[in-house]
Tab-separated table of C-alpha atoms in Angstrom:
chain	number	residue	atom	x	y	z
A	126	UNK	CA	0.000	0.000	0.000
A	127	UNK	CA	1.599	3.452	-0.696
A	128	UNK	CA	2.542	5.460	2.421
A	129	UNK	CA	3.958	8.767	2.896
A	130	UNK	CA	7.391	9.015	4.179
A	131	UNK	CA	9.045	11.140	6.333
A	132	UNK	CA	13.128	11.501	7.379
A	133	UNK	CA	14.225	11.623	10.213
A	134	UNK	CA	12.230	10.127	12.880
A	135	UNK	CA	14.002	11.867	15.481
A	136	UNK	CA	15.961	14.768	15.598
A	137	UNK	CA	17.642	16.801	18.055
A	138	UNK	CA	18.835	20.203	17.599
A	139	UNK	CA	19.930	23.846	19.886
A	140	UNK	CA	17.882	26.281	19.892
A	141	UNK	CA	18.570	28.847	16.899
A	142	UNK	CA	19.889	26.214	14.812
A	143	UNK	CA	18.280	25.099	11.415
A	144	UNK	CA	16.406	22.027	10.321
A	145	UNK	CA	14.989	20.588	7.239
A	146	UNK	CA	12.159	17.656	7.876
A	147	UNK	CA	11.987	15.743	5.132
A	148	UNK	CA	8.818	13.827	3.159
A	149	UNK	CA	7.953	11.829	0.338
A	150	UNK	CA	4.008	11.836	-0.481
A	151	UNK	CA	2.142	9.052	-2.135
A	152	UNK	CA	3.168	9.668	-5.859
A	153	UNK	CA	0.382	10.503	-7.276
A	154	UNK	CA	-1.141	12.717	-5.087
A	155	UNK	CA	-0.985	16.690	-5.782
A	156	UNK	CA	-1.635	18.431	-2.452
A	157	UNK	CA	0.578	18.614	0.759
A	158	UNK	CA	1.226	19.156	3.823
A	159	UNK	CA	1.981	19.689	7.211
A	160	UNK	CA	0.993	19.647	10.587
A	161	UNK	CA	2.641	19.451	14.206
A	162	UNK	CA	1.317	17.849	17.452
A	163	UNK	CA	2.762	19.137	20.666
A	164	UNK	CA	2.971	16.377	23.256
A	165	UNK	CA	-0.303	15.302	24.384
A	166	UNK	CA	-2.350	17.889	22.439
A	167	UNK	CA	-4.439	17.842	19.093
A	168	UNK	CA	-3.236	18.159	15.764
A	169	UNK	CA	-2.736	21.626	14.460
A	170	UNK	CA	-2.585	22.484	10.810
A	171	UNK	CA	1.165	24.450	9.682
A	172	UNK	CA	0.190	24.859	6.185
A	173	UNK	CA	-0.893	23.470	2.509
A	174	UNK	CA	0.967	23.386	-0.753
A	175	UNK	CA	-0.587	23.060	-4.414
A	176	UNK	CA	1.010	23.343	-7.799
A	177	UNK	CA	4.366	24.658	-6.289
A	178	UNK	CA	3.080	27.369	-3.998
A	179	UNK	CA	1.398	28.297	-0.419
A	180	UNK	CA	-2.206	27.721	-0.865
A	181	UNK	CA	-3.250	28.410	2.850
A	182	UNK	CA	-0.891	28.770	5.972
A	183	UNK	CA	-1.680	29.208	9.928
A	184	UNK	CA	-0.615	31.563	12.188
A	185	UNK	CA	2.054	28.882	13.466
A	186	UNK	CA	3.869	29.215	9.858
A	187	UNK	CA	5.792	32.219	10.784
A	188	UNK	CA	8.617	33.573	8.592
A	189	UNK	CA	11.067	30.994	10.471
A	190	UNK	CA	8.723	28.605	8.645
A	191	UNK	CA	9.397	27.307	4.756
A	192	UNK	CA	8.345	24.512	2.537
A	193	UNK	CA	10.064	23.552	-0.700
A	194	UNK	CA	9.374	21.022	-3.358
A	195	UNK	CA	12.832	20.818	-4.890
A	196	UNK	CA	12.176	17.580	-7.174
A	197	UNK	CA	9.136	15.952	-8.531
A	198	UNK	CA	8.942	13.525	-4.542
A	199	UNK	CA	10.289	15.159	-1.749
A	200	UNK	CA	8.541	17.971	0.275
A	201	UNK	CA	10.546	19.694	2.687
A	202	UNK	CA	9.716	21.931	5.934
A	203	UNK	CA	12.662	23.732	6.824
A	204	UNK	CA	12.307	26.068	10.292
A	205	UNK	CA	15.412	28.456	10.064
A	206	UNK	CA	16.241	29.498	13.930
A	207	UNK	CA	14.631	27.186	15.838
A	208	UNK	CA	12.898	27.711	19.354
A	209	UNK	CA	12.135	25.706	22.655
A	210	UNK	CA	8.820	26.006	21.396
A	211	UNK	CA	9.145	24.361	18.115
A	212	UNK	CA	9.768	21.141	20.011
A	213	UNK	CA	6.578	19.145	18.407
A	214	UNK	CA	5.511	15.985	16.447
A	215	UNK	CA	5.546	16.884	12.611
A	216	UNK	CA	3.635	15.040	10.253
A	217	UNK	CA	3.340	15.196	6.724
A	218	UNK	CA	0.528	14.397	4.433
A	219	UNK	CA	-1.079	14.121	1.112
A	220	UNK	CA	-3.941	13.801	-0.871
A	221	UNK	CA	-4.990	12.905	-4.287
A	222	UNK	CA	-7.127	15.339	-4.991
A	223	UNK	CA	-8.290	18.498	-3.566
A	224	UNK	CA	-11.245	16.198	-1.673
A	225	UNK	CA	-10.347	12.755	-0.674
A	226	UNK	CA	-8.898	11.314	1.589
A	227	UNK	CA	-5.805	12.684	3.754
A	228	UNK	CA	-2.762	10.207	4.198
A	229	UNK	CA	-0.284	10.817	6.651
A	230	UNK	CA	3.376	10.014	7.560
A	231	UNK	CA	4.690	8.398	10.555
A	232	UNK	CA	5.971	11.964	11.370
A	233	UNK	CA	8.981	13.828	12.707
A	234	UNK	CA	9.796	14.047	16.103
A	235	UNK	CA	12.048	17.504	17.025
A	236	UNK	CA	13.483	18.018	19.930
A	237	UNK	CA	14.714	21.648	20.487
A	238	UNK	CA	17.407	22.275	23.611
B	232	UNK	CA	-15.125	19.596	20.576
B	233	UNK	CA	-12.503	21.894	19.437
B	234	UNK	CA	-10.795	22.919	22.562
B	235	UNK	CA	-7.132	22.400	23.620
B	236	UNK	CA	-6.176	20.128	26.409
B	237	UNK	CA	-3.616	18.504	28.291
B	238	UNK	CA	-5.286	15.572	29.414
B	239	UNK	CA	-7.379	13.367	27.334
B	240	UNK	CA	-10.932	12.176	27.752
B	241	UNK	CA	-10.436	8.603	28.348
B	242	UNK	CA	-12.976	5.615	27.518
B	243	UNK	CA	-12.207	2.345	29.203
B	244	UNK	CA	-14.072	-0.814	27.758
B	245	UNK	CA	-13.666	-4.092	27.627
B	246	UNK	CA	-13.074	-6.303	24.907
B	247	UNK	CA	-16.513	-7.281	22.590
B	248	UNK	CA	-18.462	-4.261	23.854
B	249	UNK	CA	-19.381	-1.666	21.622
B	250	UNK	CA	-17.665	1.841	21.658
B	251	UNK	CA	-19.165	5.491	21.033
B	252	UNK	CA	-17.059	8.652	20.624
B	253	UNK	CA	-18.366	11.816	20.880
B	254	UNK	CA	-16.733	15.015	19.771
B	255	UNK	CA	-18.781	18.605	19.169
B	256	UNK	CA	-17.507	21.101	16.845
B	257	UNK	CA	-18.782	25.085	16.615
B	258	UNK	CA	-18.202	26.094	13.058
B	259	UNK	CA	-21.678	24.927	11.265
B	260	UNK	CA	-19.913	26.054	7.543
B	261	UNK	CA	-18.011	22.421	7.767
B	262	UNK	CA	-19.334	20.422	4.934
B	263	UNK	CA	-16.410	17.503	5.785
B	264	UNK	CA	-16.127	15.625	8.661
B	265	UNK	CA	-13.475	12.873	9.574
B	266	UNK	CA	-12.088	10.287	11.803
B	267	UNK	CA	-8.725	10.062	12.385
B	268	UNK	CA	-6.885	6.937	14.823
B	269	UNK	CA	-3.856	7.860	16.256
B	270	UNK	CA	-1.747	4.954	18.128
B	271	UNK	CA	1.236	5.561	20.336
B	272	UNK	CA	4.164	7.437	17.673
B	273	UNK	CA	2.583	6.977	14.757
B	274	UNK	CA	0.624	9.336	12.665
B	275	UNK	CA	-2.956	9.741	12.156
B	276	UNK	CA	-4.547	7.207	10.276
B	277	UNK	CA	-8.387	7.871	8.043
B	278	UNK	CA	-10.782	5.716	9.760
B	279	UNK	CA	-14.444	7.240	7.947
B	280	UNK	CA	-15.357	9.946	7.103
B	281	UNK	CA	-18.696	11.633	6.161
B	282	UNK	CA	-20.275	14.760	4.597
B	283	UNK	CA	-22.897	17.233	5.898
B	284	UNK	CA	-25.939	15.733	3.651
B	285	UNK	CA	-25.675	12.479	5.422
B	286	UNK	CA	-26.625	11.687	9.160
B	287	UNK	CA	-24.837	8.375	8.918
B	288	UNK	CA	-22.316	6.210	7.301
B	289	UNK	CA	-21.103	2.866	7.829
B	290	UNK	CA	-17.982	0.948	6.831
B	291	UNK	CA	-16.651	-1.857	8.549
B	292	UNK	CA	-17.141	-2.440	12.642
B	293	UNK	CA	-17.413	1.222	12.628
B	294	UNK	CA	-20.332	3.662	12.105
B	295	UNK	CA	-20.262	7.991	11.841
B	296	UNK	CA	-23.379	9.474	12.488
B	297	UNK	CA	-23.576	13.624	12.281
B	298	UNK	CA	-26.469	15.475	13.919
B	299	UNK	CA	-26.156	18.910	12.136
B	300	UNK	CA	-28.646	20.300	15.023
B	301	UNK	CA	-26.848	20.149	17.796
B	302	UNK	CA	-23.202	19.967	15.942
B	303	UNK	CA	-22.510	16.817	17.631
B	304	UNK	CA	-20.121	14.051	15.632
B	305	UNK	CA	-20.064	9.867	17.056
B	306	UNK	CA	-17.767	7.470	16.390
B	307	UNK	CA	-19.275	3.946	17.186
B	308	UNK	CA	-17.042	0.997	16.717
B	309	UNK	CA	-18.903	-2.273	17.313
B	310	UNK	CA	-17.315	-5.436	18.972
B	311	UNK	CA	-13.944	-3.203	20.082
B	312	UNK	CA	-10.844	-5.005	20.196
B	313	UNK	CA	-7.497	-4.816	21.851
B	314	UNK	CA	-5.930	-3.535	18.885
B	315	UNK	CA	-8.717	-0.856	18.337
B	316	UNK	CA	-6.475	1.217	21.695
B	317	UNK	CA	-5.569	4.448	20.060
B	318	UNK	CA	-6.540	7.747	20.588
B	319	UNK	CA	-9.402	8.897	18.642
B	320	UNK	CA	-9.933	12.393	16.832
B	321	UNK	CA	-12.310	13.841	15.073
B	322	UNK	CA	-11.535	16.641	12.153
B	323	UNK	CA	-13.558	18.994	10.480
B	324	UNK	CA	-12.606	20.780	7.020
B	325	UNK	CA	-12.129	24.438	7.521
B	326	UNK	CA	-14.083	26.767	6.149
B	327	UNK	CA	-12.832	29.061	4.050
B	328	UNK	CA	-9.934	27.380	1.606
B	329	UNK	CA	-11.023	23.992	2.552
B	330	UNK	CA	-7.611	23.205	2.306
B	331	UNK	CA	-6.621	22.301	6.127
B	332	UNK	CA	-8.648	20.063	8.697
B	333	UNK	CA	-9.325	21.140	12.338
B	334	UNK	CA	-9.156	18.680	14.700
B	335	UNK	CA	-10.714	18.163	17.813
B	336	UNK	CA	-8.930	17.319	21.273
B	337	UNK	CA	-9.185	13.701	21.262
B	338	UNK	CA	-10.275	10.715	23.136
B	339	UNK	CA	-7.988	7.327	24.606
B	340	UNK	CA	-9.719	4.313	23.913
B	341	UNK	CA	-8.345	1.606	26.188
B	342	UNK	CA	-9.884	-2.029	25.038
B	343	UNK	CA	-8.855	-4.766	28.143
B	344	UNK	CA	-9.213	-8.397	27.312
């Protein structure tokens, strides 16, 4: 069954430093992307991506915040100076179309010090 | 319902019984509602979903029924099953963009043998 995938698992960083999550959505599918989960709290939408652009962001997706799609599979989120705060669960997903079903990765635990 | 918590609702039942999920939402423009299973580090995986000109839709062990009148949104999963332990959340589509789901707090289900 295709699955979205997502690199690293875990990853540790300092606070101020940069990191780049990485994903692979289902093939097919043309819309993505992420949310975070703080630890023991709901799911919160970061922001969507269509046809190589932004289509809708939240408040969370501050200017430390970007997303790329540098090749025809991967999706990146890279956070630029990171924060104690950033320390979250990130998941990315996809869809087929722009209703459907939503598929998500396994996620992206960071861990900011 | 949409609020954000540190500590879960929790149902307890044991195996074979039937389970019911409740979650409320406020925002009556959602035209897209969804359950989402989430088990321990892993990411959120489609369970049903179901839109607003239905009151009810099935699939398998599990049932979705929407009462529009009192924005109220079950979960029912009949004969529940060790394996069905996850947390439990429901998601709306946001209104406007549609592009980004809302999700609710979320509830444990603990199934004991």
């Amino acid at each position: 069954e295709p699955e979205v995938t997502q690199t690293p698992s875990h990853q540790v960083t300092q606070m101020g430093q940069e990191v780049i999550l990485r994903c692979v959505p289902i093939s097919n599918h043309l819309y993505f992307y992420w949310y975070r989960q703080i630890l023991g709290q709901k799911v919160e939408f970061l922001v969507s991506f269509y046809n190589n652009e932004i289509s809708e962001k939240s408040e969370i997706f501050d200017d430390q915040f970007s997303v790329e799609r540098p090749d025809g599979s991967n999706f990146t989120l890279k956070i630029r100076s990171t924060k104690l705060e950033d320390s979250a669960m990130y998941f990315c997903a996809s869809k087929q179309g722009s209703t459907g079903e939503l598929f998500f990765g396994e996620g992206s635990r960071l861990t900011v010090l | 319902g949409e609020s954000v918590g540190l500590h879960l609702p929790t149902l307890s039942v044991q195996e074979g019984d039937n389970s019911i999920i409740n979650c409320a939402y406020s925002n009556s423009a959602s035209d897209y509602f969804i359950w989402y299973k989430q088990e321990s580090g892993k990411g959120p995986q489609f369970i049903i979903d179901i839109r607003s000109n239905m009151d009810k839709r099935q699939g398998q062990r599990v049932t979705v029924l929407l009462n529009k009148t009192v924005k109220h949104l079950s979960l029912q999963i009949a004969a529940t099953q060790p394996g069905d332990s996850a947390v439990y959340f429901c998601a709306r589509e946001a209104y406007p963009g549609f592009q980004k789901l809302v999700f609710g707090t979320g509830t444990r289900l603990l199934v004991s043998p």
